[in-house]
Structure formats: C-alpha cells, structure tokens
Amino acid sequence: MMRRLRLNRHLTERLGFISLTLMAVVTVVPIVAVVIYILSQGLPAISWEFLADFPRDGMRVGGILPAIVGTFYLTIGTAVFSVPLGIAAAIYLSEYAPDNALTRLIRIAIINLAGIPSVVYGLFGLGLFVLFLQFGTSILAASLTLSIMTLPVIISTAEEALRAVPQPFRTVSVSLGGTRWQGIQRIVLPQALPGILTGVILGLERAAGETAPILFTGAAFFLPRLPNSPFDATMALPYHLFVISTQVPEMPPQIQYGTALVLLVFVLGMNLVATTIRSRARARRQW
Amino acid sequence: MEKTLNWREFLITRLVRASGYSAIVFVALIFFFLLREGLPTLGEVPISTLLSLRWYPIENYFGILPLVTGSIMVTLGATMVAVPFGIGTAVYISEIAPRWMREILKPLVELLGGLPSVVLGFLGILVLSPFVRTLLDLPTGLTALTGSLLLGGIAVPTVVSIAEDALDSVPRSYREGAWALGATRWQTIWRVTLPAAKSGVLTAIMLGVGRAIGETMTVMMVTGNAPVLAVTPGSLFSPVRTMTATIAAEMGEVANGSIHYHTLFFIGMVLFIISLAVNVAASSVVFRSKQRAERVLS
C-alpha cells in the first residue's frame, strides 16, 4: 500500500514535469520560429536599392528609405525627452523620495502609465500635442507621445540600477565632504550607468516598434521626400508595415517581408545591445 | 564657491523632484484630455443609442456594445492561452529548468515581449489566419480566435516575468521544509511554492489581461473588423472588432470635434478607466501582501 502511493506520487511528478517542460517548449518555439521565418522570407528582398531608395508605384516597387529614416528620427526624438526625464525621476525615487503617501502615489502613477493601452496614448497625443498645443501631425508630437509611453520602462529599470549600488558608496562620499548631489553624480550614477543604459535602450526599443501611438500624431501614409523639420510628419517602419500589409492591395509579399525584417533587425538589434551591456556589466561588477 | 555650490545643489534637487512628480502629472493630463474630448459624447449621443447593438457611425449609430463584447471575447480567449502557458513556463523556469536552460529561456521570452505587435499582426494575416481557416473550415481566417491566439502570445511575456519574480522571491527555506517532510518537488510546487507566491501570480494574471485588453495593432489586423455583437461561444470563430481597433481604424478619418470624434475619445476613456482599475487592483494586491510579509517578519 505504502509502496504504491509513493510510486504514484513519483509518477505524478514525472508526468507533471514533462507537461510543464512541454508548455515551456510550446511557448518558446513559436518565438524562434517567427524570427527565423521573417529572416528567411525577408532576406531575398534586402538590397542596397531597398534600403536606400524611395517607394515608387504605389509603394509596390522601390525601397523603404523614408520609413527607416523616420523610425530613426522618432527614436532619437523620443530619447531626447524621455531619457533625461526618466533618469531624473529614477534618481528622485531611489535617492531622495521619502517613504510616504505621495511617493506611493508616484509609484502607482508609474504602474498605470505602463498599463495604459498604446492607442490611448495616441488619443492623448492627438488631444494635447497635435490639437491643443498645435504641433500638428509631426515628428515632435509623435516623439512626445512615445516618450511618455516609454517613461515608465526607463524609470523602473533605472531606479532598480540605482538601488543596486550599495549604500556604503553614498556614505563614504558624504564622509569625504561631498554633497548629496556630488555623491550621486560622481559615485552612484557612474556605477549604475550600465543598468540605466540597458533600461533606456529597452524603452526606446518599445518606442521604435510601436504603431498605435503614432497613428494620429505623426505617421504619414506616404511621403515622396524625407522630413526636414520636427514639425513634418514622417513615415515609420511599423506604420509602413501596417499600411503595406492591410491598406495596399496586390502588394508583393517580398517587400512586406523585407520591411518586417528591417523592423525586426532594428528592434532586436537594440535588444541585443541592451542585453550585452547588462551581462557584461554583471560580469565586471566588483560588488 | 560654497555659495554657488549650494545654489546648484538646490536647483538640481528641485529639478529631480519635479521629474519624480511628473508621472502623476502625466496620468492626470491623460485622464483630463480623455475626459475633455470624450465626455461631450454623453450630451450628443443618447445613452440608449450608446448602449445599443449597432455601430455604424456614418449613419449616426453609435452603439458601443458590439465593440465591448468584441474586446471581452478576444481578451477572454487570450487569457485562456496566456495564463496556463505563462504560469506553466514561469514554474518551469523558476522551479524545474536546469541553469543553462534558464539562461536560454529567459532572454527568449523577453524577446517575445520586444517583438513589435505589427510584425505579429502581419504574420497573423499571412500565416496564422490561412491556417485557422483551413483547419476549422471557416469562410475567413480573420476571426476572434486568431486574435486570441496572437494576443495570448503577446500577453505571455508579461505573465511569465511577473509570475517568475513572485516564485523566485519565495524563500528557499519553504521548499526545504516541504522536502524535509517527504514531499516530492511536484507536491512542493503545488502545495507550498505556488500558494506562497499567490499574490504575485495573481498580479501577473491581472497585468497580462490588462496587456491583452489594450493591445491594438495585432487585433486590428487579424480579427476581421466586423462590429457585431459577440456573446455566444460561436462568435469566437467569426470576425469581431475590439474597442482599441475601432479607435485606431477610425480616428484617422473623422473630423475633429465631431460626434464620431467625441465617441472615439469616449471609448478611449473607457479603456483608460479599465486599465486604471486593473493596475490599481494589481498594485494593491502587491502592497497588501508586502504589508502582510512585514507583519509576519516583525
């Protein structure tokens, strides 16, 4: 009797472990498959002309240069606003914020910012930046919208990096006569830099791949030239992929896959840089 | 020297604090602008129309029920995919997988979180929907089911990372205690580790659901965009349209300040309130369990 019971529970464990392993495999395999599939289907489309030329003939021929440049501009624009603000907010939360109701409110606000649907950011950007502040459908309005969406990612990862710097670093700085800010600027920030950088890149990666927030704030269906001021609308890779896969009939699949590939490389490249910085910093850390 | 230094310090401290408060300001601003552009709807469209079954803005039918049910249908479907696979993967990564496997799986799941939703929508149109159509012999592959499957995949990384954090933070002594009493690792997972991480796992599920409700591009591309009431299980196999997709698809074509414009903002307001509720609930679960842990420790 005892023996059978034991056997059963070990059999259950065996079966349970196998099914959980299978679940993990089923979760992960499609991810790898998606990346490999896009790579294999998209690579034949990649050529110098595809990367460096304008779309022609209703976007069915030619390249995607304006979309690449547009996504680049939007990413830079997002960084300009969200990086300083996000890091400063993280410094406040990690180094200055008292443990009170207001700080808890800030944290709840950050969690909420992270959860707001991307299309609602688009509505907000349309209401505030495009119409109320009259920036028009522009790179400026789209970048501002994207940077507010990126903010929670940057704040939470940067705060984590700052908190990971051991307390004695700060104490020693103060004991040598440094002010609080000097300690932060010269000791804490440099130590936390790799972690902060990782968070920044992960945040910008999200911004670069987003479509919904720029739909009504800065994305253009088609532009025959590159934007030449922040007040111009722009084409962007994610929006372009959306347009050519749903709005343009008889689109050659090769151009679609090529566009998806370029977007994927852009985004995954950033991801790779971020994870490399993180793992290198972890290996080199002295504390 | 001393004076300028203090002055700088003062200014920087102020700036840093203002940045800290900015998150609150942004949430308030977002809510304010949604209210400002969305609330006029209540004056322009009778409530009975708003709660009717027909969404056809060109002829002034503004019934949002089909969109609400569409969102619920797709989200429920996505939850049924994301919760078992998300929690299962999280348990596998944190409790069962050998170290080298962890090092492979974690970045891969993170990678899924980073894939642009438009890329998944694109593959949904070209690969998944023909597959669904032929497999189930449907007139179209652009259905609520297709959306649910993709959306489930999109919600998985959220569920995995939060649930795994929760499982990781269960003290090792809990597991050792169970093992010492003769429990198998499987029994320990189900009766000790998971119950101990309950609040974190619950948070993971809630935030995963929140992620699914708010997803826009993928659902717009693969659910077929038909604003019909979706309440029977059968409508899982027909085209639907979600609240997010409606905003994204129609906002580009409406005149600013029109009834249609206000109604789309109204839908955005509803989405904002849903995500606010989900996130406040999720964070209050976390806060409460933290307080409980502190009580136990002291």
Coordinates of C-alpha atoms in Angstrom, one line a residue:
Chain A
M1 CA 0.0 0.0 0.0
M2 CA 2.7 2.5 1.1
R3 CA 4.8 1.5 -1.9
R4 CA 2.1 2.1 -4.4
L5 CA 1.3 5.5 -3.0
R6 CA 5.0 6.5 -3.3
L7 CA 5.2 5.2 -6.8
N8 CA 2.1 7.2 -7.8
R9 CA 3.4 10.4 -6.4
H10 CA 6.7 10.0 -8.2
L11 CA 4.8 9.1 -11.4
T12 CA 2.7 12.2 -11.0
E13 CA 5.9 14.3 -10.5
R14 CA 7.3 12.8 -13.7
L15 CA 4.2 13.5 -15.7
G16 CA 3.9 16.9 -14.2
F17 CA 7.4 17.9 -15.1
I18 CA 7.1 16.6 -18.6
S19 CA 3.9 18.5 -19.2
L20 CA 5.4 21.8 -17.8
T21 CA 8.5 21.3 -20.0
L22 CA 6.2 20.8 -23.0
M23 CA 4.4 24.0 -22.1
A24 CA 7.6 26.0 -21.9
V25 CA 8.7 24.5 -25.3
V26 CA 5.4 25.3 -26.9
T27 CA 5.7 28.9 -25.6
V28 CA 9.3 29.4 -26.8
V29 CA 9.3 27.5 -30.1
P30 CA 6.9 29.9 -31.9
I31 CA 9.2 32.9 -30.9
V32 CA 12.2 31.3 -32.5
A33 CA 10.1 30.3 -35.5
V34 CA 8.8 33.8 -36.1
V35 CA 12.3 35.2 -36.1
I36 CA 13.7 32.6 -38.4
Y37 CA 10.7 32.7 -40.7
I38 CA 10.9 36.5 -41.1
L39 CA 14.7 36.3 -41.6
S40 CA 14.4 33.6 -44.3
Q41 CA 11.5 35.2 -46.2
G42 CA 12.8 38.8 -45.9
L43 CA 16.5 38.3 -46.7
P44 CA 15.9 38.0 -50.5
A45 CA 14.3 41.4 -50.5
I46 CA 17.2 43.2 -48.9
S47 CA 19.3 45.1 -51.4
W48 CA 21.0 48.5 -51.5
E49 CA 18.1 49.8 -53.5
F50 CA 15.6 48.5 -51.0
L51 CA 17.3 50.2 -48.1
A52 CA 18.3 53.5 -49.8
D53 CA 15.6 54.2 -52.2
F54 CA 12.1 55.8 -52.1
P55 CA 9.0 53.7 -52.6
R56 CA 7.6 54.0 -56.1
D57 CA 4.4 53.0 -58.0
G58 CA 2.1 53.0 -55.0
M59 CA 4.8 51.6 -52.8
R60 CA 4.9 48.3 -54.7
V61 CA 8.4 48.9 -56.1
G62 CA 11.5 50.6 -54.8
G63 CA 12.8 50.9 -51.3
I64 CA 11.8 52.0 -47.8
L65 CA 14.3 54.7 -47.0
P66 CA 11.8 57.3 -45.7
A67 CA 10.4 54.7 -43.3
I68 CA 13.8 53.8 -42.0
V69 CA 14.9 57.4 -41.6
G70 CA 11.5 58.2 -40.0
T71 CA 11.8 55.5 -37.3
F72 CA 15.4 56.7 -36.6
Y73 CA 14.2 60.3 -36.1
L74 CA 11.3 59.1 -33.9
T75 CA 13.6 57.0 -31.8
I76 CA 16.0 59.9 -31.3
G77 CA 13.2 62.3 -30.7
T78 CA 11.8 60.0 -28.0
A79 CA 15.2 59.7 -26.4
V80 CA 15.6 63.5 -26.2
F81 CA 12.6 63.8 -24.0
S82 CA 12.3 60.5 -22.1
V83 CA 15.9 59.8 -21.2
P84 CA 16.7 62.9 -19.1
L85 CA 13.2 63.0 -17.5
G86 CA 13.2 59.2 -16.8
I87 CA 16.6 59.1 -15.3
A88 CA 15.9 62.2 -13.1
A89 CA 12.6 60.6 -11.9
A90 CA 14.5 57.4 -11.1
I91 CA 17.1 59.4 -9.2
Y92 CA 14.4 61.1 -7.2
L93 CA 12.7 57.7 -6.4
S94 CA 15.9 56.0 -5.4
E95 CA 17.9 58.7 -3.7
Y96 CA 15.5 61.4 -2.5
A97 CA 11.9 60.2 -2.1
P98 CA 10.7 59.8 1.5
D99 CA 8.6 56.8 2.2
N100 CA 5.2 58.5 2.3
A101 CA 1.8 58.5 0.6
L102 CA 2.9 60.9 -2.2
T103 CA 5.8 58.6 -3.1
R104 CA 3.4 55.7 -3.2
L105 CA 1.1 57.7 -5.4
I106 CA 4.1 58.3 -7.8
R107 CA 4.7 54.6 -7.9
I108 CA 1.0 53.8 -8.7
A109 CA 1.1 56.5 -11.4
I110 CA 4.2 54.8 -13.0
I111 CA 2.5 51.4 -12.9
N112 CA -0.6 53.0 -14.5
L113 CA 1.4 54.7 -17.2
A114 CA 2.9 51.3 -18.0
G115 CA -0.5 49.8 -18.4
I116 CA -2.3 52.4 -20.5
P117 CA -3.2 50.9 -23.9
S118 CA -0.9 52.3 -26.7
V119 CA -3.9 53.6 -28.7
V120 CA -5.0 55.6 -25.7
Y121 CA -1.6 57.3 -25.8
G122 CA -2.3 58.0 -29.4
L123 CA -5.6 59.7 -28.4
F124 CA -3.8 61.7 -25.7
G125 CA -1.1 62.8 -28.1
L126 CA -3.7 63.9 -30.6
G127 CA -5.6 65.8 -28.0
L128 CA -2.7 67.5 -26.3
F129 CA 0.2 67.8 -28.7
V130 CA -1.4 67.8 -32.2
L131 CA -4.5 69.9 -31.5
F132 CA -4.2 71.7 -28.2
L133 CA -0.5 72.7 -28.5
Q134 CA -0.9 72.9 -32.3
F135 CA 2.2 70.9 -33.2
G136 CA 0.2 69.3 -35.9
T137 CA 0.8 65.7 -37.1
S138 CA 4.5 65.9 -36.7
I139 CA 7.7 64.1 -35.5
L140 CA 7.6 66.4 -32.5
A141 CA 4.1 65.4 -31.4
A142 CA 4.8 61.7 -32.1
S143 CA 8.1 61.7 -30.2
L144 CA 6.5 63.4 -27.2
T145 CA 3.7 60.9 -27.2
L146 CA 6.1 58.0 -27.5
S147 CA 8.3 59.4 -24.8
I148 CA 5.5 59.5 -22.2
M149 CA 4.8 55.9 -23.1
T150 CA 8.5 55.0 -22.7
L151 CA 8.9 56.8 -19.4
P152 CA 7.7 54.0 -17.0
V153 CA 10.1 51.5 -18.6
I154 CA 13.1 53.8 -18.2
I155 CA 12.1 55.0 -14.7
S156 CA 11.6 51.5 -13.3
T157 CA 14.8 49.9 -14.8
A158 CA 16.9 53.0 -13.9
E159 CA 15.6 53.0 -10.4
E160 CA 16.5 49.4 -10.0
A161 CA 20.0 50.0 -11.3
L162 CA 20.5 52.9 -8.9
R163 CA 19.2 50.9 -5.9
A164 CA 21.6 48.1 -6.7
V165 CA 24.5 50.5 -5.9
P166 CA 25.5 49.6 -2.3
Q167 CA 24.7 52.1 0.5
P168 CA 28.4 52.5 1.7
F169 CA 29.2 54.1 -1.6
R170 CA 27.0 57.0 -0.7
T171 CA 28.1 57.1 3.0
V172 CA 31.8 57.3 2.0
S173 CA 31.1 60.2 -0.4
V174 CA 29.3 62.1 2.3
S175 CA 32.0 61.4 4.8
L176 CA 34.6 62.9 2.5
G177 CA 32.6 66.1 2.5
G178 CA 30.7 65.7 -0.7
T179 CA 27.2 67.0 -1.0
R180 CA 24.3 64.6 -1.7
W181 CA 24.2 65.5 -5.4
Q182 CA 28.0 65.2 -5.8
G183 CA 27.8 61.7 -4.4
I184 CA 25.0 60.8 -6.8
Q185 CA 26.7 62.5 -9.8
R186 CA 30.3 61.2 -9.3
I187 CA 29.8 57.9 -7.5
V188 CA 26.3 56.4 -7.8
L189 CA 25.4 57.4 -11.4
P190 CA 28.7 56.0 -12.9
Q191 CA 28.2 52.7 -11.0
A192 CA 24.6 52.4 -12.2
L193 CA 25.3 53.5 -15.7
P194 CA 25.2 50.1 -17.4
G195 CA 21.9 49.2 -15.8
I196 CA 20.4 52.6 -16.7
L197 CA 21.6 52.3 -20.3
T198 CA 20.0 48.8 -20.5
G199 CA 16.7 50.3 -19.4
V200 CA 16.9 53.2 -21.7
I201 CA 17.6 51.0 -24.8
L202 CA 14.8 48.6 -23.8
G203 CA 12.4 51.5 -23.5
L204 CA 13.4 53.0 -26.8
E205 CA 13.2 49.6 -28.4
R206 CA 9.5 49.6 -27.5
A207 CA 9.0 53.1 -28.8
A208 CA 10.7 52.1 -32.2
G209 CA 8.3 49.2 -32.7
E210 CA 5.1 50.9 -31.7
T211 CA 2.4 51.9 -34.3
A212 CA -0.7 52.9 -32.4
P213 CA 0.7 55.9 -30.6
I214 CA 1.9 57.5 -33.8
L215 CA -1.1 56.7 -36.0
F216 CA -2.7 60.1 -35.5
T217 CA 0.2 62.0 -34.1
G218 CA 2.9 61.9 -36.7
A219 CA 2.8 59.0 -39.1
A220 CA 2.4 59.6 -42.8
F221 CA 1.0 57.1 -45.3
F222 CA 3.4 58.1 -48.0
L223 CA 6.0 60.8 -48.4
P224 CA 7.9 61.5 -51.5
R225 CA 10.8 63.1 -49.6
L226 CA 12.5 63.0 -46.2
P227 CA 11.1 65.1 -43.4
N228 CA 13.3 68.2 -42.9
S229 CA 12.0 69.6 -39.6
P230 CA 10.5 68.3 -36.4
F231 CA 7.2 69.8 -37.5
D232 CA 6.9 67.5 -40.5
A233 CA 5.0 64.2 -40.5
T234 CA 7.1 61.2 -41.2
M235 CA 6.9 57.6 -42.5
A236 CA 7.9 55.0 -40.0
L237 CA 8.8 51.3 -40.3
P238 CA 6.0 49.8 -38.1
Y239 CA 3.3 52.0 -39.6
H240 CA 4.6 51.3 -43.1
L241 CA 4.4 47.6 -42.5
F242 CA 0.8 48.0 -41.3
V243 CA 0.0 50.1 -44.4
I244 CA 1.5 47.7 -46.9
S245 CA 0.0 44.6 -45.3
T246 CA -3.5 45.9 -44.9
Q247 CA -4.2 49.0 -47.0
V248 CA -2.4 48.4 -50.3
P249 CA -4.0 45.7 -52.5
E250 CA -1.7 43.4 -54.5
M251 CA 1.4 44.2 -52.5
P252 CA 4.3 42.0 -53.4
P253 CA 5.0 39.8 -50.3
Q254 CA 8.7 40.2 -50.8
I255 CA 8.5 43.9 -49.9
Q256 CA 6.3 43.1 -47.0
Y257 CA 8.7 40.5 -45.6
G258 CA 11.6 42.8 -46.3
T259 CA 10.0 45.6 -44.4
A260 CA 9.2 43.3 -41.5
L261 CA 12.8 42.1 -41.5
V262 CA 14.3 45.6 -41.3
L263 CA 11.9 46.5 -38.5
L264 CA 12.8 43.3 -36.6
V265 CA 16.6 43.8 -37.1
F266 CA 16.2 47.4 -35.8
V267 CA 14.3 46.3 -32.7
L268 CA 16.2 43.1 -32.0
G269 CA 19.5 44.9 -32.6
M270 CA 18.6 47.3 -29.8
N271 CA 17.5 44.4 -27.6
L272 CA 20.8 42.6 -28.2
V273 CA 22.9 45.7 -27.4
A274 CA 20.9 46.2 -24.2
T275 CA 21.3 42.6 -23.0
T276 CA 25.0 42.6 -23.9
I277 CA 25.6 45.7 -21.8
R278 CA 23.7 44.1 -18.9
S279 CA 25.6 40.8 -18.9
R280 CA 29.0 42.5 -19.4
A281 CA 28.3 44.9 -16.5
R282 CA 27.2 42.0 -14.3
A283 CA 30.4 40.1 -15.1
R284 CA 32.6 43.1 -14.4
R285 CA 30.9 44.2 -11.2
Q286 CA 33.1 44.4 -8.2
W287 CA 30.4 44.4 -5.5
Chain B
M1 CA 32.4 78.8 -4.2
E2 CA 30.5 77.4 -1.3
K3 CA 27.5 79.6 -2.1
T4 CA 27.3 78.7 -5.9
L5 CA 27.6 75.0 -5.0
N6 CA 24.7 75.2 -2.6
W7 CA 22.7 77.1 -5.2
R8 CA 23.4 74.4 -7.8
E9 CA 22.5 71.7 -5.4
F10 CA 19.3 73.4 -4.5
L11 CA 18.3 73.8 -8.2
I12 CA 19.2 70.2 -9.1
T13 CA 17.3 68.8 -6.2
R14 CA 14.2 70.8 -7.2
L15 CA 14.5 69.6 -10.8
V16 CA 15.0 66.0 -9.8
R17 CA 12.0 66.2 -7.5
A18 CA 9.8 67.8 -10.2
S19 CA 10.8 64.9 -12.6
G20 CA 9.7 62.5 -9.9
Y21 CA 6.3 64.0 -9.7
S22 CA 6.0 64.1 -13.5
A23 CA 4.5 60.6 -13.6
I24 CA 1.5 61.8 -11.6
V25 CA 1.1 64.9 -13.8
F26 CA 1.1 62.7 -17.0
V27 CA -1.5 60.3 -15.7
A28 CA -3.7 63.3 -14.7
L29 CA -3.1 65.0 -18.1
I30 CA -4.0 61.9 -20.0
F31 CA -7.2 61.5 -18.0
F32 CA -8.0 65.2 -18.4
F33 CA -7.7 65.2 -22.1
L34 CA -9.7 62.0 -22.5
L35 CA -12.5 63.5 -20.4
R36 CA -12.3 66.8 -22.2
E37 CA -12.8 65.2 -25.6
G38 CA -14.8 62.2 -24.5
L39 CA -17.4 63.5 -22.1
P40 CA -19.3 65.6 -24.7
T41 CA -20.5 62.3 -26.1
L42 CA -22.9 61.9 -23.2
G43 CA -24.6 65.1 -24.3
E44 CA -24.6 64.4 -28.0
V45 CA -25.5 60.7 -28.1
P46 CA -28.4 59.4 -26.1
I47 CA -27.5 56.7 -23.6
S48 CA -29.9 54.3 -25.2
T49 CA -28.1 54.7 -28.6
L50 CA -24.7 54.3 -26.9
L51 CA -25.9 51.0 -25.3
S52 CA -27.5 49.7 -28.5
L53 CA -26.2 46.9 -30.7
R54 CA -25.3 48.8 -33.8
W55 CA -22.0 50.6 -34.5
Y56 CA -22.4 52.4 -37.8
P57 CA -21.0 55.9 -37.3
I58 CA -21.7 57.1 -40.9
E59 CA -25.5 56.9 -40.1
N60 CA -25.1 58.0 -36.5
Y61 CA -25.4 54.6 -34.9
F62 CA -23.0 54.7 -32.0
G63 CA -23.8 51.5 -30.1
I64 CA -20.6 50.5 -28.4
L65 CA -21.8 47.1 -27.1
P66 CA -20.5 45.2 -30.1
L67 CA -17.1 46.7 -29.5
V68 CA -17.2 46.0 -25.8
T69 CA -18.2 42.4 -26.3
G70 CA -15.6 42.0 -29.1
S71 CA -12.9 43.2 -26.7
I72 CA -14.1 40.9 -23.9
M73 CA -14.3 37.9 -26.3
V74 CA -10.8 38.4 -27.6
T75 CA -9.4 39.1 -24.2
L76 CA -11.0 36.0 -22.6
G77 CA -9.6 33.9 -25.4
A78 CA -6.2 35.4 -24.9
T79 CA -6.3 34.8 -21.2
M80 CA -7.1 31.2 -21.7
V81 CA -3.9 30.9 -23.8
A82 CA -1.7 33.2 -21.7
V83 CA -2.5 32.1 -18.2
P84 CA -1.7 28.3 -18.5
F85 CA 1.2 28.8 -20.8
G86 CA 2.5 31.8 -18.9
I87 CA 2.3 30.3 -15.4
G88 CA 3.5 26.9 -16.7
T89 CA 6.5 28.5 -18.3
A90 CA 7.2 30.6 -15.2
V91 CA 7.0 27.5 -12.9
Y92 CA 9.3 25.6 -15.3
I93 CA 11.9 28.4 -15.5
S94 CA 12.0 29.0 -11.8
E95 CA 11.5 25.5 -10.3
I96 CA 12.4 22.8 -12.8
A97 CA 14.7 24.0 -15.5
P98 CA 18.5 23.5 -15.1
R99 CA 20.5 26.6 -15.0
W100 CA 21.6 26.6 -18.7
M101 CA 18.0 26.1 -19.8
R102 CA 17.0 29.2 -17.7
E103 CA 19.7 31.2 -19.4
I104 CA 18.2 30.4 -22.8
L105 CA 14.5 30.6 -21.9
K106 CA 14.5 33.9 -20.1
P107 CA 16.0 36.0 -22.9
L108 CA 13.8 34.3 -25.4
V109 CA 10.6 35.2 -23.5
E110 CA 12.0 38.7 -23.2
L111 CA 12.5 38.7 -26.9
L112 CA 8.8 37.9 -27.4
G113 CA 8.0 40.9 -25.3
G114 CA 10.1 43.1 -27.6
L115 CA 8.6 41.9 -30.9
P116 CA 6.6 44.8 -32.4
S117 CA 2.9 43.9 -32.4
V118 CA 2.6 45.0 -36.0
V119 CA 5.0 42.2 -37.0
L120 CA 2.9 39.7 -35.2
G121 CA -0.2 41.1 -36.9
F122 CA 1.5 40.8 -40.2
L123 CA 2.4 37.2 -39.7
G124 CA -1.1 36.7 -38.4
I125 CA -2.6 37.8 -41.7
L126 CA -0.2 35.9 -43.8
V127 CA 0.4 32.7 -41.9
L128 CA -1.9 32.1 -38.9
S129 CA -5.2 33.1 -40.4
P130 CA -5.0 30.9 -43.5
F131 CA -4.0 28.1 -41.1
V132 CA -7.1 28.7 -38.9
R133 CA -9.3 29.0 -41.9
T134 CA -8.3 25.7 -43.5
L135 CA -8.0 23.9 -40.1
L136 CA -11.5 24.8 -39.0
D137 CA -13.0 25.1 -42.5
L138 CA -14.2 28.7 -41.9
P139 CA -15.2 31.3 -44.5
T140 CA -12.5 33.6 -43.2
G141 CA -9.4 33.1 -41.1
L142 CA -9.7 36.6 -39.7
T143 CA -11.6 35.7 -36.5
A144 CA -11.8 36.4 -32.8
L145 CA -9.9 33.1 -32.3
T146 CA -7.0 34.2 -34.5
G147 CA -6.8 37.4 -32.5
S148 CA -7.0 35.5 -29.2
L149 CA -4.1 33.2 -30.1
L150 CA -1.8 36.0 -31.1
L151 CA -2.9 38.2 -28.2
G152 CA -2.3 35.3 -25.8
G153 CA 1.3 35.2 -27.2
I154 CA 1.7 38.9 -26.6
A155 CA 0.5 38.6 -23.0
V156 CA 2.7 35.6 -22.2
P157 CA 5.9 37.6 -21.5
T158 CA 4.1 39.8 -19.0
V159 CA 2.7 36.9 -17.2
V160 CA 5.9 34.9 -17.2
S161 CA 8.2 37.7 -16.0
I162 CA 6.0 38.8 -13.1
A163 CA 5.0 35.2 -12.0
E164 CA 8.6 34.1 -12.2
D165 CA 9.7 37.1 -10.0
A166 CA 7.0 36.0 -7.5
L167 CA 8.1 32.4 -7.5
D168 CA 11.8 33.4 -7.1
S169 CA 11.0 35.5 -4.1
V170 CA 9.6 32.6 -2.2
P171 CA 12.3 31.8 0.4
R172 CA 14.2 28.7 -0.2
S173 CA 13.5 27.5 3.4
Y174 CA 9.8 27.0 2.4
R175 CA 10.8 24.5 -0.2
E176 CA 13.4 22.8 2.0
G177 CA 10.8 22.5 4.7
A178 CA 8.5 20.7 2.4
W179 CA 11.2 18.4 1.0
A180 CA 12.2 17.5 4.6
L181 CA 8.7 16.4 5.3
G182 CA 9.0 14.0 2.4
A183 CA 7.0 15.9 -0.3
T184 CA 8.1 15.5 -3.9
R185 CA 9.3 18.5 -5.8
W186 CA 5.9 18.4 -7.7
Q187 CA 3.9 18.4 -4.4
T188 CA 6.1 21.2 -3.1
I189 CA 5.4 23.3 -6.2
W190 CA 1.6 22.9 -6.0
R191 CA 1.1 23.0 -2.2
V192 CA 3.9 25.3 -1.0
T193 CA 5.7 27.4 -3.6
L194 CA 2.7 28.4 -5.7
P195 CA 0.4 29.2 -2.7
A196 CA 3.2 31.2 -1.2
A197 CA 3.6 33.2 -4.4
K198 CA -0.2 33.5 -4.8
S199 CA -0.4 37.3 -4.8
G200 CA 2.4 37.7 -7.3
V201 CA 0.9 35.2 -9.6
L202 CA -2.5 36.9 -9.3
T203 CA -0.8 40.2 -10.2
A204 CA 0.8 38.5 -13.2
I205 CA -2.5 37.3 -14.5
M206 CA -4.2 40.7 -14.0
L207 CA -1.4 42.6 -15.8
G208 CA -1.4 40.0 -18.5
V209 CA -5.2 40.6 -19.0
G210 CA -4.6 44.3 -18.9
R211 CA -2.0 43.9 -21.7
A212 CA -4.4 41.9 -23.8
I213 CA -7.3 44.4 -23.5
G214 CA -5.1 47.3 -24.5
E215 CA -3.4 45.6 -27.5
T216 CA -4.3 47.4 -30.7
M217 CA -2.4 46.7 -33.9
T218 CA -2.4 42.9 -33.8
V219 CA -6.2 42.7 -33.1
M220 CA -7.0 45.3 -35.7
M221 CA -5.1 43.4 -38.3
V222 CA -6.3 39.9 -37.6
T223 CA -9.8 40.0 -36.1
G224 CA -11.6 40.9 -39.3
N225 CA -13.0 44.2 -38.1
A226 CA -16.7 43.4 -38.0
P227 CA -18.6 45.3 -35.3
V228 CA -21.2 42.6 -34.5
L229 CA -22.3 41.5 -31.1
A230 CA -20.1 38.7 -29.8
V231 CA -21.7 36.8 -26.9
T232 CA -22.1 33.2 -28.0
P233 CA -19.1 30.9 -28.0
G234 CA -19.7 30.5 -31.7
S235 CA -18.7 34.1 -32.3
L236 CA -15.2 33.1 -31.4
F237 CA -15.0 31.7 -34.9
S238 CA -16.3 34.8 -36.7
P239 CA -14.9 38.3 -37.2
V240 CA -15.3 40.7 -34.4
R241 CA -13.9 44.2 -33.6
T242 CA -12.4 45.4 -30.4
M243 CA -12.6 48.9 -28.8
T244 CA -8.9 49.5 -29.4
A245 CA -9.1 48.5 -33.1
T246 CA -12.1 50.8 -33.6
I247 CA -10.2 53.8 -32.3
A248 CA -7.2 53.0 -34.4
A249 CA -9.1 52.3 -37.5
E250 CA -11.5 55.3 -37.5
M251 CA -9.7 58.1 -35.7
G252 CA -7.7 59.0 -38.8
E253 CA -10.8 59.7 -40.8
V254 CA -13.1 61.7 -38.5
A255 CA -13.5 65.5 -38.4
N256 CA -12.0 67.0 -35.2
G257 CA -14.8 67.8 -32.8
S258 CA -17.5 65.8 -34.5
I259 CA -19.8 63.4 -32.6
H260 CA -17.8 60.4 -34.0
Y261 CA -14.6 62.0 -32.8
H262 CA -16.0 62.5 -29.3
T263 CA -17.4 59.0 -29.2
L264 CA -13.9 57.5 -30.1
F265 CA -12.4 59.5 -27.2
F266 CA -15.2 58.2 -25.0
I267 CA -14.2 54.7 -25.9
G268 CA -10.6 55.6 -25.1
M269 CA -11.8 56.9 -21.8
V270 CA -13.5 53.6 -21.0
L271 CA -10.2 51.8 -21.9
F272 CA -8.2 54.1 -19.7
I273 CA -10.6 53.5 -16.7
I274 CA -10.4 49.7 -17.3
S275 CA -6.6 49.8 -17.3
L276 CA -6.5 52.1 -14.3
A277 CA -8.8 49.7 -12.4
V278 CA -6.7 46.7 -13.4
N279 CA -3.4 48.3 -12.4
V280 CA -4.6 49.8 -9.2
A281 CA -6.1 46.4 -8.2
A282 CA -2.9 44.6 -9.2
S283 CA -0.6 47.0 -7.2
S284 CA -2.9 46.9 -4.2
V285 CA -2.6 43.2 -4.1
V286 CA 1.2 43.6 -4.1
F287 CA 1.2 46.3 -1.5
R288 CA -1.2 44.3 0.8
S289 CA 0.9 41.1 0.6
K290 CA 4.1 43.1 1.3
Q291 CA 2.5 44.5 4.4
R292 CA 1.5 41.0 5.5
A293 CA 5.0 39.8 5.0
E294 CA 6.3 42.7 7.1
R295 CA 3.9 41.8 9.8
V296 CA 5.0 38.2 9.8
L297 CA 8.6 39.2 10.0
S298 CA 8.3 41.7 12.8

